[in-house]
Coordinates of C-alpha atoms in Angstrom, one line a residue:
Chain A
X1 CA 29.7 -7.6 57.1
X2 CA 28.3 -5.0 59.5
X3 CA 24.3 -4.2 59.1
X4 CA 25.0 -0.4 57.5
X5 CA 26.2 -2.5 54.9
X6 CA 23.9 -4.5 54.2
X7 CA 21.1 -2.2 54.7
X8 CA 22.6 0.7 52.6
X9 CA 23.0 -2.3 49.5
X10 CA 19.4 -3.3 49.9
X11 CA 18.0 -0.2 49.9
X12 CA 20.2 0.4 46.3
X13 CA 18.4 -2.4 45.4
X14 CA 14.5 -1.1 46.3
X15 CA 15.4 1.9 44.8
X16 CA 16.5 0.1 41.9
X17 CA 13.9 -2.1 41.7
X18 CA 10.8 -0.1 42.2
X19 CA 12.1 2.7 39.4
X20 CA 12.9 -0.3 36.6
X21 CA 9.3 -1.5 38.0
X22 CA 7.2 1.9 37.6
X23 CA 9.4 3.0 34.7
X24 CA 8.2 -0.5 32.9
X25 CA 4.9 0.5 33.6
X26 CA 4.3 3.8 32.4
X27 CA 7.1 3.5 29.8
X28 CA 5.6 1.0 27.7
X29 CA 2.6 3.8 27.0
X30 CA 5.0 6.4 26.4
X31 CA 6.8 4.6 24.1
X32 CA 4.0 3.2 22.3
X33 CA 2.7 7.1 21.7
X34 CA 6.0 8.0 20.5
X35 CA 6.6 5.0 18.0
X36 CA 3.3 5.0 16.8
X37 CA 1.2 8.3 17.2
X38 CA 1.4 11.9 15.3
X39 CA 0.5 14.4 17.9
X40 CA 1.8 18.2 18.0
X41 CA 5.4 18.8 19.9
X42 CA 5.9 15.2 19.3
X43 CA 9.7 16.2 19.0
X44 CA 9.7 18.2 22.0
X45 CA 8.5 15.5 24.1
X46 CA 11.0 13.1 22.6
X47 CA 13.6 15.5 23.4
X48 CA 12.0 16.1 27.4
X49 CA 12.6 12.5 27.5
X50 CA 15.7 12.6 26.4
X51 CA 17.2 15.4 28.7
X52 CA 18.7 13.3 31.2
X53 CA 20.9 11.5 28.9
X54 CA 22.5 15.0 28.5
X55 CA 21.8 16.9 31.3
X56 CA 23.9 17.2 34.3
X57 CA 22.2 15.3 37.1
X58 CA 23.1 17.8 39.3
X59 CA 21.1 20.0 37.0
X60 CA 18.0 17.9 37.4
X61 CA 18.9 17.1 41.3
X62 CA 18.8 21.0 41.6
X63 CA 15.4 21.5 40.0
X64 CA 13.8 18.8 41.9
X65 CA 14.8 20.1 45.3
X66 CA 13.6 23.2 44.1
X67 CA 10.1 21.7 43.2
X68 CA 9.9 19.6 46.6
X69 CA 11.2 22.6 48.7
X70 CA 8.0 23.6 51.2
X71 CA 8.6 26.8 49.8
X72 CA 7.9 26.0 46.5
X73 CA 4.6 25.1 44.7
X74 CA 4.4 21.7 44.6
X75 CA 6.5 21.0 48.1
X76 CA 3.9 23.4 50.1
X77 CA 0.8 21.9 48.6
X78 CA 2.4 18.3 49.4
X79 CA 3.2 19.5 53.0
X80 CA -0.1 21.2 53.3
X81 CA -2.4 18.4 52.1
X82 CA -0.8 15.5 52.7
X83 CA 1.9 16.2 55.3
X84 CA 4.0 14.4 52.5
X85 CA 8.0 15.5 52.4
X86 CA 9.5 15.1 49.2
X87 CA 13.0 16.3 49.8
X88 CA 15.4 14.2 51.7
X89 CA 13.4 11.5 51.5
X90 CA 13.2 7.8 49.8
X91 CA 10.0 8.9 48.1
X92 CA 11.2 11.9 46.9
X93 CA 14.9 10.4 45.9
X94 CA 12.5 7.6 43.7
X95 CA 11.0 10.1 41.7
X96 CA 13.7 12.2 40.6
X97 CA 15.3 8.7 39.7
X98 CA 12.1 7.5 37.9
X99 CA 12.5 10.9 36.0
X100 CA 16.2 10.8 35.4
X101 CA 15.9 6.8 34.0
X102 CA 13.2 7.6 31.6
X103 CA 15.0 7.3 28.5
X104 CA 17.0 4.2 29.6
X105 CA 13.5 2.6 29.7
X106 CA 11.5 4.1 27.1
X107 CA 14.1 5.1 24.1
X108 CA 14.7 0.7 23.9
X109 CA 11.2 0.0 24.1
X110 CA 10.2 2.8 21.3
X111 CA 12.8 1.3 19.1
X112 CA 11.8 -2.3 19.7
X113 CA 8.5 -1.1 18.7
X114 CA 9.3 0.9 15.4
X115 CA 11.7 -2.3 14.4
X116 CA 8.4 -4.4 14.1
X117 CA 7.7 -4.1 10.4
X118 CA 4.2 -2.0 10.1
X119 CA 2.6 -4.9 8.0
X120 CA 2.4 -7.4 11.5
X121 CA 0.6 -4.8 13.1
X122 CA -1.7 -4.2 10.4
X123 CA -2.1 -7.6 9.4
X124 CA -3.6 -8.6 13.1
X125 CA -5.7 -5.4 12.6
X126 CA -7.3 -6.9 9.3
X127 CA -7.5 -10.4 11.4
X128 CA -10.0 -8.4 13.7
X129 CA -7.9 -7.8 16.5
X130 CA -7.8 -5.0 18.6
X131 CA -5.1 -2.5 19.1
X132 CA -4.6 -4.2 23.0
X133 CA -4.4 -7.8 21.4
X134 CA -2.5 -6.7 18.9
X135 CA 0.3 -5.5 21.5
X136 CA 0.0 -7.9 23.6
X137 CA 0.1 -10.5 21.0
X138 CA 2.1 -9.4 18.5
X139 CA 4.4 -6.9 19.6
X140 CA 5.8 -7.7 23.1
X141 CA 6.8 -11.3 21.7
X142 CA 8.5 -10.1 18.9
X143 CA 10.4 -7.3 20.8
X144 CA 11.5 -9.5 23.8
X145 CA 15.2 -8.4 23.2
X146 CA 14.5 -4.8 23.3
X147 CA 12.3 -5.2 26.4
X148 CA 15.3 -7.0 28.2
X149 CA 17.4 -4.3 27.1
X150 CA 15.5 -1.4 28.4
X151 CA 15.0 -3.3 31.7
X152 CA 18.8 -3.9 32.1
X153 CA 19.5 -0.5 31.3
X154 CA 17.3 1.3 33.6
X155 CA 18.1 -0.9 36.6
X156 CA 21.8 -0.3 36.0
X157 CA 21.9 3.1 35.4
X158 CA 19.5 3.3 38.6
X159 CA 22.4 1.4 40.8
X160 CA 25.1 3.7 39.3
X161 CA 23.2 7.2 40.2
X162 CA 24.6 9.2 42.4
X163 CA 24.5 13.4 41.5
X164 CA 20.1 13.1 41.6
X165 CA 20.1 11.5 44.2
X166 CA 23.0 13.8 46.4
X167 CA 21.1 16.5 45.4
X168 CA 17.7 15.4 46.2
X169 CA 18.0 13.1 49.1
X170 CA 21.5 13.5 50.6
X171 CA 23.0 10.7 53.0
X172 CA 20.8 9.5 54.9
X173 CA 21.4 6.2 56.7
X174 CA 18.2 4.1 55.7
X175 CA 16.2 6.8 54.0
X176 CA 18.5 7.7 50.5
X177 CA 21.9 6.5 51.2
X178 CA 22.6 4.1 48.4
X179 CA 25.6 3.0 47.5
X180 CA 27.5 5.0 45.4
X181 CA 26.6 7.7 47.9
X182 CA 28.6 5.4 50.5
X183 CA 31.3 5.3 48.4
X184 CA 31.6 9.0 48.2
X185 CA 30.8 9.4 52.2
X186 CA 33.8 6.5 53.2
X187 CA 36.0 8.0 50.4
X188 CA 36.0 11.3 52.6
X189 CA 36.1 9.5 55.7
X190 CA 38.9 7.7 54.7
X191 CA 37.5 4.7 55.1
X192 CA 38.8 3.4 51.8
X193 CA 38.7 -0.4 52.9
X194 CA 35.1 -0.2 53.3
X195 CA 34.7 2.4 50.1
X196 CA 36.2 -0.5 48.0
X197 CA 33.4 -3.4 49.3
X198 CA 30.7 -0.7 48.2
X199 CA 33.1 -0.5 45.1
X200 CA 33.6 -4.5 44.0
X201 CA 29.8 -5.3 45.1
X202 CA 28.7 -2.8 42.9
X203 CA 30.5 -3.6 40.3
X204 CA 30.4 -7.0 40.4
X205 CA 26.2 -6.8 40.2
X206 CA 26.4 -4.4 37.3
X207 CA 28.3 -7.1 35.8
X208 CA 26.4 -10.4 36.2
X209 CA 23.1 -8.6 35.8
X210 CA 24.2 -7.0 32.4
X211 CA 26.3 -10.6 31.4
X212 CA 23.4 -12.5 32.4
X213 CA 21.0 -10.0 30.5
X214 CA 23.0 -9.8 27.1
X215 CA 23.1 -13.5 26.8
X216 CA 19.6 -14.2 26.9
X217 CA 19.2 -11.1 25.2
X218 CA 21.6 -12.8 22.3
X219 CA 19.8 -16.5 22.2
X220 CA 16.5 -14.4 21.7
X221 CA 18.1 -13.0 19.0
X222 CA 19.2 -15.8 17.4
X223 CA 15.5 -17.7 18.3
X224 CA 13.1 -14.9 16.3
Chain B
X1 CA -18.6 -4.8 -12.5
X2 CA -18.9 -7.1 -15.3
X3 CA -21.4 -9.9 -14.8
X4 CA -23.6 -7.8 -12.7
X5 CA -26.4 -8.3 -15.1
X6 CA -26.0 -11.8 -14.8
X7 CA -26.4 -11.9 -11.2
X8 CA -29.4 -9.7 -10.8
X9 CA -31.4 -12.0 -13.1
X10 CA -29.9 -15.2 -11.2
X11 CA -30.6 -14.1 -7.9
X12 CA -34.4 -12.6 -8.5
X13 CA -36.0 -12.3 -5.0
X14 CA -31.8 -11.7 -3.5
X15 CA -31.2 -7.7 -3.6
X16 CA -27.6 -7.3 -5.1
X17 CA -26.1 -5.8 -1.8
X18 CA -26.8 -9.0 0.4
X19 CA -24.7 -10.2 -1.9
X20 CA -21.8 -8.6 -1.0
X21 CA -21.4 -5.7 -4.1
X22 CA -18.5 -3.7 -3.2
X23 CA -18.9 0.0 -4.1
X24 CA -16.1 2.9 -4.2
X25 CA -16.0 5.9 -5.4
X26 CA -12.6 7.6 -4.1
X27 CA -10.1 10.0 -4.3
X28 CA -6.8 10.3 -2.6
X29 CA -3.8 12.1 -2.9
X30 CA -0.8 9.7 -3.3
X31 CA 2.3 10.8 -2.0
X32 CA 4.8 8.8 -4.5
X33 CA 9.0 8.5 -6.0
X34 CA 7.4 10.3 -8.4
X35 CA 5.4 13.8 -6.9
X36 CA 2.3 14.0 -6.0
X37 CA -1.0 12.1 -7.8
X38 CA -4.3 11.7 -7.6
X39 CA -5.8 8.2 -7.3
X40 CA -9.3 8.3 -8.5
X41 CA -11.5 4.8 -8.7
X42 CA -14.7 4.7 -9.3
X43 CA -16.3 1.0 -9.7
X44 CA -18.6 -1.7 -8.9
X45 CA -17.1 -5.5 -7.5
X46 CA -19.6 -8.0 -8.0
X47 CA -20.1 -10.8 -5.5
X48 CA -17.7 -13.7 -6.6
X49 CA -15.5 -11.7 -8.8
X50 CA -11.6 -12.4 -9.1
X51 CA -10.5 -8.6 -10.0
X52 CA -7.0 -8.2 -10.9
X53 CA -5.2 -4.8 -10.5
X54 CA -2.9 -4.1 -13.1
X55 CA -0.2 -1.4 -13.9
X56 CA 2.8 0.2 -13.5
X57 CA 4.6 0.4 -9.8
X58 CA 3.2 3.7 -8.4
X59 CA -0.2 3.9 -10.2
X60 CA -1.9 3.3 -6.9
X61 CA -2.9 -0.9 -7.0
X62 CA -1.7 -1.1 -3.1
X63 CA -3.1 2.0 -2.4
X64 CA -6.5 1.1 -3.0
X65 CA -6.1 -2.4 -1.6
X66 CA -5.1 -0.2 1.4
X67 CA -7.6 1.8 1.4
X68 CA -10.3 -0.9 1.1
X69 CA -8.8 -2.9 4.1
X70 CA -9.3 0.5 6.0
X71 CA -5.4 1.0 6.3
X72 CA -5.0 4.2 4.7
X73 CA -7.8 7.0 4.6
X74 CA -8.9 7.7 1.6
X75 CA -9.5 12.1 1.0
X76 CA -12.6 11.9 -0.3
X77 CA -15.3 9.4 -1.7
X78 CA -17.7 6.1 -0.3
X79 CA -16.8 2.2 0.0
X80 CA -19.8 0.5 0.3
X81 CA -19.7 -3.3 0.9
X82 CA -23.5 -4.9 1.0
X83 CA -25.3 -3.3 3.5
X84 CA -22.6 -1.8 5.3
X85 CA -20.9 2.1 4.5
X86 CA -17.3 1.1 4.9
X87 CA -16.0 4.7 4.3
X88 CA -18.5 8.1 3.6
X89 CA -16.0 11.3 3.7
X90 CA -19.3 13.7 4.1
X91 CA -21.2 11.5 6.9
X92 CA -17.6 10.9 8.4
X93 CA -17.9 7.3 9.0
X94 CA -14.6 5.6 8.6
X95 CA -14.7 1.4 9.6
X96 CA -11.9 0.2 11.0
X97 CA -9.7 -2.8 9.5
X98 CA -11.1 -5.2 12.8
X99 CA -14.4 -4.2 11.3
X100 CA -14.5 -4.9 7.8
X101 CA -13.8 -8.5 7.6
X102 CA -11.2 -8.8 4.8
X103 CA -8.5 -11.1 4.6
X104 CA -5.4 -9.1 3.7
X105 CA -2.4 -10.8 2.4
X106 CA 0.9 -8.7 2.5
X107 CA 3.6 -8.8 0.1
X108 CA 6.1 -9.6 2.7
X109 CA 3.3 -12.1 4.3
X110 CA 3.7 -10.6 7.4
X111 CA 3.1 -13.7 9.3
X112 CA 4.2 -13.5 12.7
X113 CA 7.6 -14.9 13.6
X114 CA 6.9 -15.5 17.5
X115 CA 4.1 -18.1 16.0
X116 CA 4.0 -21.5 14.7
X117 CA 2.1 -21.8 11.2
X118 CA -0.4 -23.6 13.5
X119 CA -0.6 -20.5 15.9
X120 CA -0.8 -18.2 12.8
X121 CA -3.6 -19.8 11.3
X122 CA -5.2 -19.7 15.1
X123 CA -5.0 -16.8 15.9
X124 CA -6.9 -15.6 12.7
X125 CA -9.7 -17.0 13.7
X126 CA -12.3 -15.1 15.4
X127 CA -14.3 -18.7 17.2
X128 CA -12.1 -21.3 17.5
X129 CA -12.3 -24.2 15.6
X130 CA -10.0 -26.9 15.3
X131 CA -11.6 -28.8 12.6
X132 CA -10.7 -25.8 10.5
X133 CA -7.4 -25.1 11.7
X134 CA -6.7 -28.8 10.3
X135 CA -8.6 -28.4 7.1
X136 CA -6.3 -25.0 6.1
X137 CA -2.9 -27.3 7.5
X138 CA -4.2 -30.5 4.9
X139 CA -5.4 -27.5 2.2
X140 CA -2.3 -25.8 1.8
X141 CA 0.4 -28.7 2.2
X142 CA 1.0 -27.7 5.9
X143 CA 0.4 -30.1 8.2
X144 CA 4.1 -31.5 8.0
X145 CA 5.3 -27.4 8.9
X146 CA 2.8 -27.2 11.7
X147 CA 5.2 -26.6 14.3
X148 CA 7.7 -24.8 12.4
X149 CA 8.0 -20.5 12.6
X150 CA 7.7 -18.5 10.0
X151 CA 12.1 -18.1 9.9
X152 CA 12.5 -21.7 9.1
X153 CA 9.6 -21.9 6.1
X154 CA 11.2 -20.6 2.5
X155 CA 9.2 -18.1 0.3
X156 CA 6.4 -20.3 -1.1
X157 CA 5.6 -22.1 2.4
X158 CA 5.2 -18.6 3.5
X159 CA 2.7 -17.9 0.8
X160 CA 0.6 -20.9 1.9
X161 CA 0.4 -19.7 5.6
X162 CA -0.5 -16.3 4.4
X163 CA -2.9 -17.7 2.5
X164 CA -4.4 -19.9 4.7
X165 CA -4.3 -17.7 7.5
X166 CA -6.0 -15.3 5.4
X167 CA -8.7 -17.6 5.1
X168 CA -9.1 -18.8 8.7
X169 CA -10.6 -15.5 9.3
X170 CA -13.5 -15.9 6.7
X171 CA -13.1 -12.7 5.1
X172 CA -16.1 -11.6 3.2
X173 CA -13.4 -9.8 0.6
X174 CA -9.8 -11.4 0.1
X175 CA -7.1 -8.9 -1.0
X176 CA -3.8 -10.1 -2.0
X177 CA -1.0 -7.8 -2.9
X178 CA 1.4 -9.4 -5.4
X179 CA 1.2 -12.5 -3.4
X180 CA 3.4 -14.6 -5.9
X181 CA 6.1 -11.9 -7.0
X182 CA 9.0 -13.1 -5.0
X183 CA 8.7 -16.9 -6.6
X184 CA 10.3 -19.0 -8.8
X185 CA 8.3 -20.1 -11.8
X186 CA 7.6 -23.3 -10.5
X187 CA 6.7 -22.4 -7.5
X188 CA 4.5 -19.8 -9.1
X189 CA 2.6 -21.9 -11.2
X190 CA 1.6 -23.9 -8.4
X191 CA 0.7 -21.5 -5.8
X192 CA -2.0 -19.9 -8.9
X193 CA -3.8 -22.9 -8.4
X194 CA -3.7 -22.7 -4.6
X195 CA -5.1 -18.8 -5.0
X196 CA -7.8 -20.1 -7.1
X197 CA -8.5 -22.8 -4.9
X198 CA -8.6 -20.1 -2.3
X199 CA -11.3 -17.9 -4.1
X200 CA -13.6 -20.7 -4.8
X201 CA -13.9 -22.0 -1.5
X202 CA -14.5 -18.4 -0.1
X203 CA -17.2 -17.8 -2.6
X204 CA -16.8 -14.3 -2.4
X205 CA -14.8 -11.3 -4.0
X206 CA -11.1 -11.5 -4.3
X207 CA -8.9 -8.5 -5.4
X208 CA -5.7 -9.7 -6.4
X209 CA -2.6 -7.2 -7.5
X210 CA -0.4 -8.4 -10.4
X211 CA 2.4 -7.2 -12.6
X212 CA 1.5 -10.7 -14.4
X213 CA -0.2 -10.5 -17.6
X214 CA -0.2 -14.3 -18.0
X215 CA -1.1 -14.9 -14.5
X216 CA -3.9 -12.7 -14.5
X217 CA -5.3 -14.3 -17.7
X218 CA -5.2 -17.8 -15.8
X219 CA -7.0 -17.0 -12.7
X220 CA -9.2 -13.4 -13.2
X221 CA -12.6 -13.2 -13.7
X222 CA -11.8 -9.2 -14.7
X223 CA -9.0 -6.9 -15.0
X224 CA -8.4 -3.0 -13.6
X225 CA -5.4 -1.6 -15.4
X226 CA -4.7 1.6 -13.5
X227 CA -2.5 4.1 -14.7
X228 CA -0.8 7.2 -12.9
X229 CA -4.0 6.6 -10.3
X230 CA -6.7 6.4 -12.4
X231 CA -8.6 3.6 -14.4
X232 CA -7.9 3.4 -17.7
X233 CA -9.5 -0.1 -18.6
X234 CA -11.8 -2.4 -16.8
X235 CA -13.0 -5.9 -18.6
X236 CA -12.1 -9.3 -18.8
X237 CA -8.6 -9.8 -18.9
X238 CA -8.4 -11.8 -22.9
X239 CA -10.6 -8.4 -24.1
X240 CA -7.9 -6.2 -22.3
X241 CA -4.5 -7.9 -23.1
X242 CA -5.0 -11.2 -24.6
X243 CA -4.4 -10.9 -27.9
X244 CA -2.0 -8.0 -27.5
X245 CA 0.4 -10.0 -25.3
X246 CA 0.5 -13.0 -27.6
X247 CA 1.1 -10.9 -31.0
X248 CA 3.0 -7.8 -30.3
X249 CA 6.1 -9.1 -30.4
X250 CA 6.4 -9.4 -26.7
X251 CA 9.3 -10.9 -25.1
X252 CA 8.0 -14.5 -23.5
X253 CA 10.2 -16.1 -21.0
X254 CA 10.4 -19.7 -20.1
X255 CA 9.1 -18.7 -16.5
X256 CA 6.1 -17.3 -18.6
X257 CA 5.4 -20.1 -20.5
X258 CA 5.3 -22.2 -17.4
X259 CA 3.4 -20.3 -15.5
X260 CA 0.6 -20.2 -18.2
X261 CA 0.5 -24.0 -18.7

């Protein structure tokens, strides 16, 4: 296997990895808000979340390039400050995939959280325990499945984008060309021998990591 | 509410509230099956009372075990416990459950399933104390079940967890909402005696809902039979129903009959 190879797989990976890894982070709190919390234009943050499951990616892709552009707002005050480029880059490419994954992670996690039943989280509350304990406690234990779900799901979906990240990052050996973009480029190189490695790798890790995910996922199940 | 003259003339140089009195005077809108009503209470819990709440589903007996724990907000009114202003609409103070020290006991016993019994009774406790993990386990019948979660425990083991979790915490007012419905008689007449075993060695008030006229007879000290949100009698529980219930005609069961003896 040459090195383009395995370079373009690993960085799929990373990119992969570190948006299942900062969606997990600030997904949790999101979805704790939305499961729990009354606040106004709760719907219409529920349904901001929800655009990408909808959306075109190119649509998103689009706006994002837009955003990063060093003609636009946020892409000249990036430039100017930080000498920070957004657009055709890896940095930029993880953000609009942190953005386009966000329900994968969080719509799982809020309904993990709104299956609890309302009386364990209120009976740790009359126990004297604080809202954090209470989570951290009693919630994330008895929502393990849910957790595994949303992880599997957003790392998945995050190997599988391409139209975000075409858009936003392009091909660029090293920088944003993950695999499903390699697929695409070999396709219209006619490189279809190569096309189909990209092809059968990613399908095969789709597959163990999801097999592997809904079978622990099911003995947890049957466990609680 | 009832013996309070009793326990002013006992206690001499003690004021009442370091006793633990608990005061309320609320009103709350109640949002039931039904439409819209008003729950209004207005009472006095003496230290050491067993207070049974009585009446038909949707007069409001949860609600103001609720309300008490600091789980719902009440609209309007003052809880007063001792020393301490649980709830004052105008002065906007508002305790939170962690703050209040009850012991609530749900009617699904919400114990919680990624625990042992052990690990429920635990985690209850605010210093940790082994000794007393093992008296609630011996107590209650447990120590066998120790290691078991709460899926593999039927309905009255449950019960006994609840209860004796409920306990580890040392809850300065105990609140148990219908706490034996979902038993067989047996099972029910046994678990009274555990509640009362319960209340006595907490020495403090316990606020028990109960659709039960028999039970309540067997275990409270007084009885609050709500209806449609407000109280419509308050006294001990033979003034309130115990003649009624044994000559009105009313239809006794075998279950009932058990659960009385």
């Amino acid at each position: 296997m040459d090195q383009d190879f395995i370079d373009t797989l690993l960085l799929t990976g990373k990119l992969a990895g570190w948006t299942t890894a900062i969606l997990f982070v600030i997904g949790f709190p999101i979805a704790y808000l939305l499961a729990y919390r009354r606040f106004p234009l709760k719907s219409v943050a529920e349904a901001l979340i929800s655009m990408p499951m909808v959306l075109p990616p190119t649509v998103l892709g689009f706006y994002m390039l837009m955003a990063y552009s060093p003609q636009g707002a946020l892409g000249s005050f990036l430039q100017s400050v930080f000498d920070v480029r957004l657009a055709f880059s890896f940095g930029g490419v993880l953000i609009a995939s942190v953005i386009f994954s966000m329900p994968f992670m969080i719509q799982p996690l809020q309904n993990g959280l709104t299956a609890i039943p309302k009386s364990l989280r209120e009976a740790s509350y009359t126990l004297g325990k604080s809202e954090f304990t209470t989570f951290v406690r009693v919630l994330i234990p008895n929502m393990i499945p849910s957790i595994i779900t949303a992880v599997a799901m957003t790392f998945a979906h995050c190997i599988g984008e391409f139209g975000v990240i075409i858009m936003v990052g392009g091909n660029i050996p090293g920088e944003t060309r993950v695999a499903s973009i390699a697929i695409y480029d070999e396709v219209q190189a006619m490189n279809y021998q190569t096309a189909n490695q990209y092809s059968l790798v990613l399908f095969l890790i789709s597959l163990v990591i999801l097999t592997v995910i809904f079978s622990i996922n099911k003995r947890k199940i049957t466990t609680i | 509410m009832i013996q309070k003259e009793n326990i002013e003339s006992k206690s001499n140089s003690v004021p009442l509230e370091d006793l633990g009195v608990l005061s309320i005077s609320i009103q709350h809108a109640m949002h039931t099956s039904e439409g819209k009503k008003m729950l209004e209470v207005s009472t006095q819990i003496m230290p050491h009372e067993l207070l049974c709440l009585f009446g038909h589903s949707g007069a409001g007996k949860t609600t103001i075990l609720r309300i008490l724990a600091g789980l719902t907000k009440p609209d309007k009114g003052r809880i007063v416990f001792g020393n301490t202003v649980w709830f004052d609409s105008e002065k906007k103070i508002n305790l939170p459950p962690q703050q209040r020290n009850v012991g609530f006991m749900f009617q699904d016993y919400a114990l919680f399933p990624n625990m042992s019994i052990e690990k429920n009774i635990r985690f209850a406790q605010k210093e940790k104390d082994e000794a007393e993990v093992e008296k609630l386990l011996n107590l209650f019948d447990l120590a066998e079940l120790r290691h078991r979660k709460s899926g593999q425990l039927s309905g009255g083991q449950k019960q006994r967890v609840a209860l004796a979790r409920a306990l580890a915490a040392k809850p300065s007012v105990l609140m148990l909402d219908e706490p034996l419905s979902a038993l067989d008689c047996e099972m029910r007449a046994a678990l009274q005696h555990e509640i009362r075993k319960a209340h006595q060695l907490l020495k403090t008030i316990t606020l028990m809902v109960s659709h039960d006229k028999h039970e309540i007879i067997k275990l409270s000290t007084s009885v609050m039979v709500l209806r449609n949100g407000t109280v419509e009698k308050c006294g001990k529980a033979e003034e309130i129903f115990g003649k009624s219930s044994n000559h009105n005609g009313e239809h006794k069961t075998a279950c009932m009959n058990l659960c009385v003896h």
